[in-house]
Steps between C-alpha positions, in 0.01 A plus 500: 500500500271374247345727215139579541296655240227735632126550344611865374808305297747642748794262620569443867807317657671468827889573557757342684496781773129438547370790277220494259525657188217552255571601124252648244616518166356712227614540131613857381560640176841357369606825269648750742450309802792618673475868405275625800741331744796672344313852541386405833866435639594873450307556827409179659716212633517172303699312247490421123736213377516409129689272269478658148807301385479145382765212492406144441516294829573803691264801473153547368283807500274583798395782740426521862372778698383605825405846651375620819623213718338467849842434677868540436824348665829730488818496653826704578765267626360270766226750572171406347165668455159328429251783383140489419357741266126455529241335718580161303854513591414602867299178521782286361792653700442309849517161301820597378634631812397176671720270308792763567435483842567115489864548355804481740708697258257825476308717750227744438614823654203736456153407372202726415177441302638575164883436549757299715894513508713181534849439568693211374755338717886475409642154392639320810755225500692338213288403196574290224507618147218256419288677763591852379151551352348417849677751721282741674401778236223695353429195337412294809218732515406465154512134500238519805285713307493298197424190726220681602341533162644188370273300251542295184156625352629840362799566275467875482440623842818588708710778615581757221787759516881577535820367686774750548869414452586557880290195602794280400708654795289321750688203400835604381705717710591838311575827664324798382698780375219682312244684719143362457234783486209467752265460211655186368322171551623159439159322432138601391263232438127525448221238602234571220127445515438535139725372205494573120655220282522544131586186298625636154510144331129447572431888457312487821484700825328454841480634833527283834357688790593342863330512832683371811353340808632354809465472874258803589550676161387533149540760221163395348299844465786713589563795242813474279617860576796656312785712664584756221809726489547696194840482338688834548751650270842635624623851420856373581751448218732192574859457418596290198569203730692378800825465269675763315585386111799287524461410869355156442800422264726553775299280724553222244884552530463452884291174428783377278739541790272260720483260211899492480509413871243243471250677723243478237430314179223745369319788674185708390497855632264754363465882473187707551339733244221778605226638316221726602151368408291709277209254506314274685650166581231307302619701172872392573365138563309473166799659308731258653300200397465634147879565440624195707284194511634264778391185690481677826335833434377677833328810623468506897378787699667457846338782679667818646565642148713208397471291183666213303469461139711253319531283191753217641637265272609239771312262692628485866338185647194331374354196694228251375441216728853384583637625187741805526632682206708811412633671194834654551576793254847609425660600168363804356538675153317785330213444270576540122311744273302215352492114482797458307721711719323325796628168363845654468488598877377165601788344357744752643328424835519142475869479389589738807707313728467767770122479480502134504707503814268751659196267474698185590597660835147625552343139435766319715419727772114436449541139473684530847187702648264216388722229636447634848113419481447266230507112452850374409547461148170690404675828418537526128605740211182483277605791275857624411585841367157551337435824333237758637457821316349811648428842371874622528702202610575150404586249786616153546290292767549170672196308621538304816276277710500270814252315730458616860587243780251394727415760764607782274264771360465794268667734772801256517550539134476866488745549814758258361517734184508820680615690320585396167835475383421688180433819717784436774795280369714225616581381745160669598572599845835672419327650214217645705777652744683662187190648384383625849860673511527642148152579398366880554166423622300241662302255262180490663289299284742442227648177487227355708179334361132585414216248465240263647535255807207276434306348789508151332882476522593645164699814439582723210766762536704714265811682579459863570693627182430746232313688766383845563457601865296810556512669831338847568469558119886429437575184273813286582630271256804259596701290249804273525733303323667166541871562541763233448877522513508572125225783504569826309410778762362731223306225341330396843398860588351529129306162599323661790422799331348290216299276749348821665426679167163326437386590844592877474338496158190369663503767753583789259255381246213379712157588335638530153388249220735212452654490147830322605376181361367613149662369226629730200244531256593493133507826323177518269703551169314261307168630492348517164785261358412148347764233523513181288696239729620212264505186698801251418343219722667658811424438876550867597296665237199591721706653766669705216154618390406583851804732532383687164150524635608657824620795289134543385550355140247249367695175402369228265715177502513301200685163462740496200440476196320831490296545187504808283117559598595532882747758429248688285213452746682586825706773350735522796716770617763264604616129427665305768685185426483263805762267616474140415675166482719389196608736239360785296460253197256274695238774478603666187558824689636677190156476331347691818747757500484549119116575561555745760763673324302545195244672705763724655414361841736535810624150617636414843660143538541302820775225520403302195377811346831652514643190333221541229574867435868431481461219233225703318730794454793281367689425833601188632439286831736301720460230756597535872734260643277481786138562479375771727161389611314671806824665593554874579788699364624850565503693181666809403305773298724644232254774400150555646326523164134414509479205742735615768391859540518600856680173619828472670823377311457175629189271552424158599284301276366151438631291211360186324687434174791307347502702181624862452582757249869489377599866562774481221251395242231740621365714207645872519134630516508359852672640817539283823363690799567233750732209561649263762831517631616236280369670194159323430273730322205582737304783335511636127348825359459583124669833393214637288201260520269468800644168603666360832541174679626347814666173546355456864151466646402837637174332653714240710512505864878535444441848341281639794780667656471894496178419317725489180299263286187708535681827435648352203146413360376838580788646292441278206131598509574878539759532235497237217140587354573868529844441308283329230265775458797748483678291227156459308450883512 
C-alpha cells in the first residue's frame, strides 16, 4: 500500500481491498473553477460541495466537485442498487459485487453488466446499544465498499452524495403513517473518477483524475462518457404547501400537550412549501449561494429529474482520524436591519432562557450520542452558545468533540448521531414517532445529511437543512422549529416561514443580479462643496471627514488654531468644528468661530463643537455627574430642523462627553432640537444664522442604527450651505 510516483508524474497506490488506484493531478484556473460544474449538473449527475462561510476553528472556505461518476450506489429501505453509467463503471462493478458477495448480512439478487440489486438482511437477536451502529443495514454494504477502496494516500477520494431521513428507521422502530412515493430514495452516493478541489486560502484549484485496476480489470484507456438528461420545467402549479396557514400553530399546541405529559422535552416538526421552478437548478444554486452563504452549500443532481440545492448552516458529523465533532444549532432570531440592530438581536437571543434551554437539550442529547462510540472522558463541549450569523437569521451554536474508541470508525460516529436532535427532538426516538404521526408529508432528504465519506477513513457531512428539493420541476422547501413547553404557537409558525424565506427567494429570483448585500450609498448632496474641518486633536476626526466626503464634498482638515490665511485660501462653503478632549477654552474655539462668522460661513459643531458654539454665543456649560464615554443613548427629536430631517422621532446615538450645554442658560437665538429623556441637550440650531450642532458623535459605530449618523451628515451638507446663501442674498 505504498505510494509510487510514475515517470509521467502520476501517483499509484494500493488499497486495503486489493485494488490499485492511479491519480493524475493537473492544475486548473482558480477564478471560476467551479462554474462549469454548476452548469453541468443541470443535465449530468454529480455533486458540488462548498463552504463559503468562515468560522475560526470550525469552517474554512473550499469547493469540491465531481461530475459524470462512473458508478452510483442507491437504496430504498433495505433494497440497494449499484449502477454503472459508462464502460469505466462497468469495469469496476464486479469488484464491488465481489466484496458484497462476501457479506453474510447482504445478498446480491440480480446482476447485469451495468447494474445489480442487493437486499440487506433484517437484524436478528437482541443487540446492545453499543452495537447499534453495527446491526445489518445499508451501512454494512457501504463499510464493505469503503474497505475495498481504503487507503491513507488520498484525503479527497471517497463516496459523494446524500443520506435520507428514513435511513434511521433501519435502527429505530418507527411505524410509518405517511405513504412513501415509489420515487423516494434513501441513499444516493457517487464513486468519482475525477474531482475538482478549490482551495480559497491558497487561491489555487486542481483536478485529480483516477483510474482503478484490480483482478482482471482496469479503467485505463476507457472513455469518461457522460449520461445527460436535460432538466425539464413543469407546467403544474403546486399548492402553497402541505399546511394551511395556522395549521402549524395548532400542531405546536399538540406538542405542548406532550411536553406536559412528559412524553417529550422538545420536538422539531416541519412544514413544506412548494414553488414551481422557472429556471434551471444551477441558477437557483448560484442565487442561494449569493444570498445565503453557509458552511455546507451543496448542489446535487441525483438523476431521475431530482436535485438537491442547499445552504445548510449545521455540521452533521465530521471525522478526522479518530476525532469526531458536531455543531448543534438551536436558538434563532431574525437578523436586524444593520450591525447595530444585529447587536441588539444578539443580546436578546443570548438573554432568552427558552433559546438557551433549546440548545442545552440539543447538546446534552448530542453528548449522549457521542458517548456511545467515544472513549470515556473524551466528549467535551469546546464552544458554548457561540453566535453564527446568516443572511436572515442569527443562531446560537455549541461545538462538541469526542475521540472514537478503538474499533469504531466514521460510520459508527455517523450512525450514533442519526438523526441530529436539532431536527428531531428529545427523547429522540419518541420525537421521531411524534414527527411521523403529525407531519403532513414524508421528509425524504430533509433532516438527513449530505457530504463525503472519504476512503482514508475521514468524513465530512452537513445536515440537510435550508434545502430545496426539486423533483420533476417542482421545488420543495421544508422548514421546522424547535418546540418546547413554553413555545408560542404563532411565533413558531412564523419561524418556519422565516427559515423557508431565503430558499423560496432563491427559487423566485434565480438568474437575477444579487443586490441584497449592497450597502446604502450616500446621497451625493455635497458635490461642488468645500468643507473646512477644524481638528481639536480628536481621535475620531478622520472618520467624521470620511462621512462628509461620502456626500461628494471636498474636505480639508486643519488642526486648530486656524489662521486667517487658511480661511481666505480655502474659502470653504461650510466650517465643521470637530469633537475633542478638554473644553472649548483649551483650543480658543471662540476665535475660530469669530473668523467664520465674520465671513458669514455656515458652521456645524460636533460634541466639543456644540459646547464651543454655546459659549461663543453667550451660553453656559455644565458637567455631567457621570461621564458618557463610548456609551449609546436613545435621544428624542423635538423638531427635525436641519439635522434630523427625514429621521424618526427617536434615534440611538453614540456619546463621548462629560460637558454639556445648560438648557436654562442657552441663548434665546438657539432652539433645542434633540435631548435625552433626562433633559441633556443633544442638538441645537440657530434661529436665523446657518449654525447647528450636536452633542453626540454621528460618525460613531453607536450611531449606525438606521444609518442615522450618515443621514444627519447628508442633511447638514444639503441644507446649511444653502441657508447661508439665502441669508446672504
